[in-house]
XYZ file of C-alpha atoms in Angstrom:
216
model
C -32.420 27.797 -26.905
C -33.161 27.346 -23.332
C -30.463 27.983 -20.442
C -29.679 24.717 -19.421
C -30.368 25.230 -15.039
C -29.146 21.468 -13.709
C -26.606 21.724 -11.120
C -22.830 20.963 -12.097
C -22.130 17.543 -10.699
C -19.145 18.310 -8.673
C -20.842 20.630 -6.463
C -22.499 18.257 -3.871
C -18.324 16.640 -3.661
C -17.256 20.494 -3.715
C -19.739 21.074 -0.815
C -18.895 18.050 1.309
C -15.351 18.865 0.778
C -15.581 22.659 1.807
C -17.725 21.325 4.588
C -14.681 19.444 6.342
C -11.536 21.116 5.026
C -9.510 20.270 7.412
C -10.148 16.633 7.159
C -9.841 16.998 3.173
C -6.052 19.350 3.256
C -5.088 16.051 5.897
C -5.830 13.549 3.632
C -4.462 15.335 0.569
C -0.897 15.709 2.709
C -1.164 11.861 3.411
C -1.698 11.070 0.287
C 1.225 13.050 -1.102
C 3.737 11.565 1.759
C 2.313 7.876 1.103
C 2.686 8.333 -2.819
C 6.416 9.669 -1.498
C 6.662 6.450 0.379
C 5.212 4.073 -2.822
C 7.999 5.420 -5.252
C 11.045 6.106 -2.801
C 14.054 4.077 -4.029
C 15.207 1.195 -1.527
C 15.637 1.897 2.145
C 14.853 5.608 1.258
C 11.229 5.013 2.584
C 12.589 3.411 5.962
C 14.711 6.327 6.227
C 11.822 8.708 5.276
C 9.395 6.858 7.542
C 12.367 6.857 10.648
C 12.897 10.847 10.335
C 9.396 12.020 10.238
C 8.544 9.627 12.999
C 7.924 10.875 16.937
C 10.015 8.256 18.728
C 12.289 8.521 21.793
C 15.436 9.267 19.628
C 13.468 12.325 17.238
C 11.583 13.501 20.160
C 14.863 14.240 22.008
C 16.918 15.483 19.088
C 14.168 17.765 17.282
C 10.608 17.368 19.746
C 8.673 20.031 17.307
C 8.916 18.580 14.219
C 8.632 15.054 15.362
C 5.038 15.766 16.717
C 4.371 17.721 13.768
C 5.724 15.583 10.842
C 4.621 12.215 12.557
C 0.854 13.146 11.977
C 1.083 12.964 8.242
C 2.606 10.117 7.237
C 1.239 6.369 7.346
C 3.683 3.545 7.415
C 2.315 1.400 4.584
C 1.031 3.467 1.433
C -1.086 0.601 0.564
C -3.329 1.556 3.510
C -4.681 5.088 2.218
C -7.739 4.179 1.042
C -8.899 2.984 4.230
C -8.032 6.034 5.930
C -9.846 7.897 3.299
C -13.162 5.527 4.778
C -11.791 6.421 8.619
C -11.011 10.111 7.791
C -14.565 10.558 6.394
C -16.662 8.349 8.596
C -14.887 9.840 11.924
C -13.254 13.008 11.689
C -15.214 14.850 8.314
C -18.313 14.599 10.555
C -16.912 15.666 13.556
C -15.118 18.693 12.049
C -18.429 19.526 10.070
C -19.807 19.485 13.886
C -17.644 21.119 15.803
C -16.070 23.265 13.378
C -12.502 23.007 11.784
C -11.150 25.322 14.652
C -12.234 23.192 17.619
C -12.099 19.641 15.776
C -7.748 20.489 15.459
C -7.741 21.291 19.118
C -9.047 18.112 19.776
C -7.053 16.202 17.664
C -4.092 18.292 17.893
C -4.165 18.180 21.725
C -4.810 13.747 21.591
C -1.781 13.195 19.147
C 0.516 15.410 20.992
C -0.197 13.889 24.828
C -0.787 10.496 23.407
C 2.511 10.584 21.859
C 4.213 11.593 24.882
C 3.186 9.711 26.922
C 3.466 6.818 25.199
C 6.707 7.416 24.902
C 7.653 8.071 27.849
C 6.129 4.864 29.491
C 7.971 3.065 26.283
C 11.535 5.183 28.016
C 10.603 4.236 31.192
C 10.685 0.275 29.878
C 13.300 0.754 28.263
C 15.550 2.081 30.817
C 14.019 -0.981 33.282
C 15.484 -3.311 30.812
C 11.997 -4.624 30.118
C 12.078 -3.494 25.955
C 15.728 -3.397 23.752
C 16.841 0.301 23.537
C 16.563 -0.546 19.605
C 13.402 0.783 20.824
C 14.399 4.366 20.858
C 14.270 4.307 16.573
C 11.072 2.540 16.642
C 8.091 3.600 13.877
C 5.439 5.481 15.477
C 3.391 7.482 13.339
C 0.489 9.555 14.955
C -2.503 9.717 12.109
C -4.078 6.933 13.745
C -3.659 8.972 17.588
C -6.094 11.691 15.913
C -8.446 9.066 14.850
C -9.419 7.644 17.907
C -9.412 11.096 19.302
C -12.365 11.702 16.431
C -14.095 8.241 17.190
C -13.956 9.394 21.010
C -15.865 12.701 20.752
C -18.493 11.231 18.319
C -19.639 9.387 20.961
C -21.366 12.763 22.181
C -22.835 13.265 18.646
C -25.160 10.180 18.349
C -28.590 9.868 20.207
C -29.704 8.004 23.258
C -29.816 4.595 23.471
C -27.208 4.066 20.338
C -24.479 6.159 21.979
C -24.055 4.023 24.578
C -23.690 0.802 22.456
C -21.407 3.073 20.348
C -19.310 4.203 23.734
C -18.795 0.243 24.471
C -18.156 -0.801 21.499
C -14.966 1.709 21.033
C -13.823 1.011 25.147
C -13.633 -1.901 24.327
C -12.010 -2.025 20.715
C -9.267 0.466 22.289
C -8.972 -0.533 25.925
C -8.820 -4.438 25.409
C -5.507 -4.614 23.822
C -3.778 -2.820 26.838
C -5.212 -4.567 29.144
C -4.040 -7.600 27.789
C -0.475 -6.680 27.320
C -0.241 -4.231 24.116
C 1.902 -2.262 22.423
C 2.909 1.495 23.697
C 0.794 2.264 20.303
C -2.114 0.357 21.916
C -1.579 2.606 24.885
C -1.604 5.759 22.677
C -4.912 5.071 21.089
C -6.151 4.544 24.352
C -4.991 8.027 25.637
C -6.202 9.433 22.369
C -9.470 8.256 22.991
C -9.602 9.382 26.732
C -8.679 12.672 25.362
C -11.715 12.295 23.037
C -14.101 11.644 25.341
C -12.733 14.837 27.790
C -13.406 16.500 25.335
C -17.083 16.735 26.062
C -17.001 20.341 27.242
C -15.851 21.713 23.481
C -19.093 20.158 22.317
C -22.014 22.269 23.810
C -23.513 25.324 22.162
C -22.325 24.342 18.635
C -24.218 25.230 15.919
C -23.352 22.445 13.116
C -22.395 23.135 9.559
C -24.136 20.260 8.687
C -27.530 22.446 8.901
C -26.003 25.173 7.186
C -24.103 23.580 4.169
C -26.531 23.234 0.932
C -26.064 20.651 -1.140
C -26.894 22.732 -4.426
């Protein structure tokens, strides 16, 4: 009897999953937190979602493990499996680019200034009487600060002429709704995306794991 030789068929996911793993441990967190979320009994999910959240109030009281916490969690559980579609489409690629070390710098650094600052222009309203101080508890859950961080330095990934219809297209996805009045979350995403696109330094001389991972 022959040895049979085809491949196993996990390997190509096994492969595209060692390829990115910091992506892949992010999403498996998320998806343990959200599944947390989904079965919590009554109000225990608002208070779940509340502590692990990087507002005014948990920033002052414990500023470390608000910024830390807040990035893997997602308000509504029901929305995983389009973050599974973001995570892969935005920051898999751009960790399998960059590598894992410089791709959490990146998004590391956007969630952490984007959340301050947000904040602190959301403090500054409040204290000018221009948003309730019920404020201070609000939601604000970073996973989506890293994302546009992601979606910003991709820009530097794709060719001439399509990055440039790519670079509009997310200026003005991100930028219109502050300009128009938004949200401090608005803001954040906005500042996550600046810090993105700063980020163009971290992206010369990189040799890509995409030409180096084998598909086999």
């Amino acid at each position: 009897m022959s040895e049979r030789t085809d491949p196993e068929p996990s390997r190509p996911l096994r492969s595209w999953i060692r390829s990115s793993p910091g992506t892949h441990i992010w999403l498996l967190i998320i998806a343990v937190t959200s599944i947390i979320v989904a079965i919590a009994p009554d109000q225990l999910d608002r208070v779940l979602l509340h502590r692990n959240s990087s507002n005014i109030h948990q920033l002052v009281q414990h500023p470390v493990r608000a910024l830390i916490s807040s990035a893997f969690w997602i308000a509504n559980p029901a929305s995983l499996a389009l973050y599974v579609v973001l995570f892969e489409v935005f920051h898999a690629p751009v960790e399998r680019w960059l590598g894992t070390l410089r791709w959490l710098v990146i998004v590391a650094t956007a969630h952490v200034v984007a959340t301050l600052i947000s904040q602190k222009v959301l403090l500054t309203a409040i204290q000018d009487q221009r948003a309730p101080r019920s404020m201070t508890h609000v939601v604000d859950i970073g996973v989506s600060y890293g994302l546009a961080a992601s979606i910003g330095v991709l820009t530097y990934r794709l060719p001439n002429p399509w990055r440039w219809f790519y670079l509009a297209g997310v200026i003005a996805f991100f930028g219109i709704p502050v300009v128009t009045g938004g949200t401090f979350t608005d803001l954040g995403h906005a500042i996550a995306l600046a810090v993105g696109l700063l980020s163009w330094p971290l992206t010369r001389h990189v040799v890509s794991r995409e030409t180096s991972t084998r598909f086999t």
